[in-house]
CSV table of C-alpha atoms in Angstrom, one decimal:
chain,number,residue,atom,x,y,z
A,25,UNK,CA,-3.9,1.3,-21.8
A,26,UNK,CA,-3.8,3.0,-18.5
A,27,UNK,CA,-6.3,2.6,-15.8
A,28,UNK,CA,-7.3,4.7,-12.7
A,29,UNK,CA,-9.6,4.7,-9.6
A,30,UNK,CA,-9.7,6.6,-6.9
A,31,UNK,CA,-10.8,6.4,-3.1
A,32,UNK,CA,-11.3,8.3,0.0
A,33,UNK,CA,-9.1,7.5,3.1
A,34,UNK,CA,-11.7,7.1,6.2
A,35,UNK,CA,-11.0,9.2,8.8
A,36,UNK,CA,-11.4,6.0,10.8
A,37,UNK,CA,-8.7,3.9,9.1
A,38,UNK,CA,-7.2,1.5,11.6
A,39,UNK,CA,-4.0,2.4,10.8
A,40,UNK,CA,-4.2,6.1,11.8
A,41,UNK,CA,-4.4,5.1,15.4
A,42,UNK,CA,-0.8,4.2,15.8
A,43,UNK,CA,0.7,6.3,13.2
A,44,UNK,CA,0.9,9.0,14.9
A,45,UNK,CA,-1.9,9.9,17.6
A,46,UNK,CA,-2.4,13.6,17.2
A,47,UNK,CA,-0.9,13.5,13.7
A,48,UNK,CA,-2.2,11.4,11.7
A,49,UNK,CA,-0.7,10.1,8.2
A,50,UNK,CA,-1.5,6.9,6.2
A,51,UNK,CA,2.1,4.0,6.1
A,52,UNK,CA,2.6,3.7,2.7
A,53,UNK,CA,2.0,0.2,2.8
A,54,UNK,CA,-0.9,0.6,3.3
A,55,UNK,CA,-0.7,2.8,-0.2
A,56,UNK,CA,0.9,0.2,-1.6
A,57,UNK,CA,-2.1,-2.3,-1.0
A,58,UNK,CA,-4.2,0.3,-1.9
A,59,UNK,CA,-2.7,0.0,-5.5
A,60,UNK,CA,-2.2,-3.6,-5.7
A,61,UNK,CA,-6.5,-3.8,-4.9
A,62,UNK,CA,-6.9,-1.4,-7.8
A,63,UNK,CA,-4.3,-3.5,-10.3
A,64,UNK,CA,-6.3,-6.2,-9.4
A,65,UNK,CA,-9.3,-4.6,-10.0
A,66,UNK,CA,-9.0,-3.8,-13.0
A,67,UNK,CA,-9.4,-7.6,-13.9
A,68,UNK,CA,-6.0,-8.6,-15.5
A,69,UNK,CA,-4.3,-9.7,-12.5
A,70,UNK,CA,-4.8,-11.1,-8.8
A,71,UNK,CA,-2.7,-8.9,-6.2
A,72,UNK,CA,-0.7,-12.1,-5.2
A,73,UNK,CA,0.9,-11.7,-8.6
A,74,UNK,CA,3.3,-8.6,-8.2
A,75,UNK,CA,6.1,-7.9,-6.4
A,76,UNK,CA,7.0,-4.2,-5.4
A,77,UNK,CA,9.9,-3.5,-7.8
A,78,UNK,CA,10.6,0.4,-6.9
A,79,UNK,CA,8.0,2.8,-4.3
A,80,UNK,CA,8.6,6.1,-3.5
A,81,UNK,CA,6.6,8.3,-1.1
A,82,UNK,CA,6.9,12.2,-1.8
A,83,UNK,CA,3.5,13.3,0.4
A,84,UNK,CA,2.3,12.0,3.7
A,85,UNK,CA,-1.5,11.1,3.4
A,86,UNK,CA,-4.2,12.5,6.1
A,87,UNK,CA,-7.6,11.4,7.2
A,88,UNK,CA,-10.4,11.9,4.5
A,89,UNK,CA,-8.2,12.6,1.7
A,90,UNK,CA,-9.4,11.3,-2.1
A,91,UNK,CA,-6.8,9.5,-3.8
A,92,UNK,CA,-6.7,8.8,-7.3
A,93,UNK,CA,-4.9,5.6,-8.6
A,94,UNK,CA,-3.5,5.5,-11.7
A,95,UNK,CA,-1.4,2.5,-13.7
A,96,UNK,CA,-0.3,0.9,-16.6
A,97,UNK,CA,1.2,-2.3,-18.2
A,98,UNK,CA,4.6,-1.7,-19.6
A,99,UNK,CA,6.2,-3.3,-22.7
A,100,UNK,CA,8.2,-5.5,-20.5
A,101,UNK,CA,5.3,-6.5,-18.8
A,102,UNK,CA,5.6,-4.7,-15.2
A,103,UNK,CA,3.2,-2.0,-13.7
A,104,UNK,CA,3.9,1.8,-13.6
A,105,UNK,CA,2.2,3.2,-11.0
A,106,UNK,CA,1.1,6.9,-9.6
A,107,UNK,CA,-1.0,7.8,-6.5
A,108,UNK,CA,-1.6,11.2,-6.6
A,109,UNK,CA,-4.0,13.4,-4.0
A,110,UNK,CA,-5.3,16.8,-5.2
A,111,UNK,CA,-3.3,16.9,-8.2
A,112,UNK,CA,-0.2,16.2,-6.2
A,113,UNK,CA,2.0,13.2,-6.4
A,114,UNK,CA,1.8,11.1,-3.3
A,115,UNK,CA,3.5,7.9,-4.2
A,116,UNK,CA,4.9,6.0,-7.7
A,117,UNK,CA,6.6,3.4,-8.1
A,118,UNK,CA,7.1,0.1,-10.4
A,119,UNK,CA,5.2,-3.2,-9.9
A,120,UNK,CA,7.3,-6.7,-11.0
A,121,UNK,CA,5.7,-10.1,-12.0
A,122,UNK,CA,6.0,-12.1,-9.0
């Protein structure tokens, strides 16, 4: 069954200030957290229980955009994931048991 959430970057994230001052976008690891809180969330699994199998980034994220989360279990037991920002894909990628 897949699950989604979805959040708003503050324009005051910490990681803005070094990356890049005047131009701001969000590291994708901190994308990457971003889903693992929301897999874990969802109350199946703790975020220490995944490795990042696959990510791929296809759209830098700004200051005070709303991301929506999406994921589900596959049959082998791993996590699809999609981030996607204004109906545009952001980042996907595969989550691995750890």
């Amino acid at each position: 069954m897949p699950h989604s959430s979805t959040f708003t970057v503050a324009a005051d994230h910490p990681a803005f200030a070094g990356h890049f001052p005047g131009a701001p976008i969000l590291p994708g690891v901190v994308l990457l957290d971003a889903v693992l809180q929301a897999v874990a969330a969802s109350g199946r699994y703790a975020t220490n229980d995944w490795q990042v199998s696959s990510a791929k980034f296809h759209k830098v994220v700004t200051p005070g955009e709303t991301l929506c989360i999406e994921h589900e279990t596959t049959a082998t037991g791993s996590v699809k994931f999609r981030v996607v920002s204004a109906d545009e894909s952001v980042a996907s990628g595969l989550l691995a048991p750890a």
